[in-house]
PDB file of C-alpha atoms in Angstrom:
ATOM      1  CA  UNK K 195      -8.380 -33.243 -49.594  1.00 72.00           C
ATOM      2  CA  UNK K 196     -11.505 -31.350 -50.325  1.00 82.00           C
ATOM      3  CA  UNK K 197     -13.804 -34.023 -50.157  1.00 88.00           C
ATOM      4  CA  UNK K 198     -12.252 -35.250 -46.425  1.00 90.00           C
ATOM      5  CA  UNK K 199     -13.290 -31.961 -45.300  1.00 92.00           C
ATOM      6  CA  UNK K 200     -16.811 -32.046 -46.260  1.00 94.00           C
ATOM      7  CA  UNK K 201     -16.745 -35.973 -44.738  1.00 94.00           C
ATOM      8  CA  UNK K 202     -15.165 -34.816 -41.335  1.00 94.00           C
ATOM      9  CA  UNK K 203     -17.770 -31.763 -41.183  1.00 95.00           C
ATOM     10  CA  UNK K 204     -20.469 -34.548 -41.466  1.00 96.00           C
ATOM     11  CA  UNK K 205     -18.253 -36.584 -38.541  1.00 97.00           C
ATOM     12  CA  UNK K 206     -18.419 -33.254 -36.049  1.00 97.00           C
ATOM     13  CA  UNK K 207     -22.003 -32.675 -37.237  1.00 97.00           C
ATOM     14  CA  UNK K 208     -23.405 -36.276 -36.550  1.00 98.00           C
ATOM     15  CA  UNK K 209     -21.438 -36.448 -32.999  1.00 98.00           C
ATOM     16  CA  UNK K 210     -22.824 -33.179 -31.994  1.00 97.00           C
ATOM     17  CA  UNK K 211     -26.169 -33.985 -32.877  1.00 97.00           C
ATOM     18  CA  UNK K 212     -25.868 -37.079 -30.935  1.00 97.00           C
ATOM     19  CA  UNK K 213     -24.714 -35.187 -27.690  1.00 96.00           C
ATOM     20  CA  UNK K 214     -27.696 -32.852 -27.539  1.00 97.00           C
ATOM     21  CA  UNK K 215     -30.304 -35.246 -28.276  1.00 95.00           C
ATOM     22  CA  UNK K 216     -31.079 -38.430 -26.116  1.00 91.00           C
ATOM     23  CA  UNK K 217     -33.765 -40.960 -27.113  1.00 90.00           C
ATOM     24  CA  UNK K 218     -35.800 -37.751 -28.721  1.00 91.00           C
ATOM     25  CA  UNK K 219     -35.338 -35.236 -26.028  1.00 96.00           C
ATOM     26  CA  UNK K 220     -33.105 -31.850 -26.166  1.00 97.00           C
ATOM     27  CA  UNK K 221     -30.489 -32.156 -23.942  1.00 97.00           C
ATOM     28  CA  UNK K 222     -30.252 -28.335 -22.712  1.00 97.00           C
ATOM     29  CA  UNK K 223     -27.521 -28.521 -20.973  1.00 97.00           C
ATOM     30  CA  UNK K 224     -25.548 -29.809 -23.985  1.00 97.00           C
ATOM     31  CA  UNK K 225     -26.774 -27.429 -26.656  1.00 97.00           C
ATOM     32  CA  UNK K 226     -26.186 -24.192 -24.111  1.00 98.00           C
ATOM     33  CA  UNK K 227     -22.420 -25.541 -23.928  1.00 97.00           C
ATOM     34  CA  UNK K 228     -22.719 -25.361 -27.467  1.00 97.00           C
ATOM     35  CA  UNK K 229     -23.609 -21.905 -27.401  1.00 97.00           C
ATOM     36  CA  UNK K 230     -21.086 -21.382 -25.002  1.00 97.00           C
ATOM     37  CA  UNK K 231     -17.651 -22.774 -26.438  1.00 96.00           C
ATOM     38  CA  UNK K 232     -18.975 -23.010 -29.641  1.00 96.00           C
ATOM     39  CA  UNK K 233     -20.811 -20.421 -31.159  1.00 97.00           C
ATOM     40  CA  UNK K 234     -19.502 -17.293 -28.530  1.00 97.00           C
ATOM     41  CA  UNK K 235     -16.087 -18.138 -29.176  1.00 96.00           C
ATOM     42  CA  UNK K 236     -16.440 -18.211 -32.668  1.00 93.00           C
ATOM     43  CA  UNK K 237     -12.640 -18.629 -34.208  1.00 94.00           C
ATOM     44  CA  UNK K 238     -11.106 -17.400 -31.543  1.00 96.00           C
ATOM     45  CA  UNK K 239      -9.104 -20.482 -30.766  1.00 97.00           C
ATOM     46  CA  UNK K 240      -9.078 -23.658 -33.100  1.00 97.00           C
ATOM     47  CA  UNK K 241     -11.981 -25.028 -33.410  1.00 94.00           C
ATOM     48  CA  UNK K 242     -10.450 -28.756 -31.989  1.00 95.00           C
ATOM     49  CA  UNK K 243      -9.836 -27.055 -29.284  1.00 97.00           C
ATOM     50  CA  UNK K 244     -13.307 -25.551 -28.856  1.00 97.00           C
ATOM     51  CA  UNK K 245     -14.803 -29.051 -29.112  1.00 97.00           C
ATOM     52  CA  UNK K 246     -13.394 -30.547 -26.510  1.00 97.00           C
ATOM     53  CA  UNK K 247     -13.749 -27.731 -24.109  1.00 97.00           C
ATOM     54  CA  UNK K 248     -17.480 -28.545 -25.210  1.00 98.00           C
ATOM     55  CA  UNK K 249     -17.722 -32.165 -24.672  1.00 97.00           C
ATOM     56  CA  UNK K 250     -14.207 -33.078 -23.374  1.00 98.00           C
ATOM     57  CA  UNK K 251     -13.554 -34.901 -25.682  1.00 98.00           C
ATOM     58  CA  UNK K 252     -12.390 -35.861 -29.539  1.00 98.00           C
ATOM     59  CA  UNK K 253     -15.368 -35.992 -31.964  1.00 97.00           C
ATOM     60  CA  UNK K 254     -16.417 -39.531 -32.067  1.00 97.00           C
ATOM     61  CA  UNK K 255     -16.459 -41.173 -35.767  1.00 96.00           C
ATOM     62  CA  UNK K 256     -18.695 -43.105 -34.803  1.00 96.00           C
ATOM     63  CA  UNK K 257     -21.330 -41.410 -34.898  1.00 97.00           C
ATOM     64  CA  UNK K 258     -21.300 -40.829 -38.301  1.00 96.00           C
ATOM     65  CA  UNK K 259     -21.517 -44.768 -38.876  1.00 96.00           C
ATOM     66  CA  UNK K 260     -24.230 -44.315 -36.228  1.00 95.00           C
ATOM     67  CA  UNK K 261     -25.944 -41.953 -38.159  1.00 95.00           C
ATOM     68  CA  UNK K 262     -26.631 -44.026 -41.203  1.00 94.00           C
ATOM     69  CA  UNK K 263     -27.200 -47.180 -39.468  1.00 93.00           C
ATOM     70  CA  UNK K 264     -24.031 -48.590 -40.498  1.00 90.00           C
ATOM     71  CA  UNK K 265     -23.204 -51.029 -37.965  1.00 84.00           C
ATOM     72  CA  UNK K 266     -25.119 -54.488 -39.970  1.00 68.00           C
TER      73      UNK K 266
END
């Protein structure tokens, strides 16, 4: 169970990384929403919730496959 924890961390982690950057540019309006229902809410709710508030959305595992070019 440990080990899915560390993978999922890297899920949320890739997925967020590709919602604030676009083809090499900062997407500002995604990393202050980050701030905002992220980081300023800290734990105050569960942090699933807090996600989609940010994106509206699930985290996308994708994006982890993404991430290491795992597609073929």
């Amino acid at each position: 169970a440990g080990y899915y924890s560390y993978k999922w961390a890297e899920v949320l982690s890739a997925d967020a990384f590709f919602a604030c950057f676009e083809n090499g540019e900062i997407k500002t309006d995604m990393t202050d929403g980050y701030k905002h229902h992220i980081l300023q809410k800290g734990a105050s709710e569960p942090m699933q919730a807090l996600y989609r508030q940010w994106l509206g959305r699930d985290p996308d595992p994708q994006a982890l496959i993404k991430l290491y070019d795992l597609n073929g």
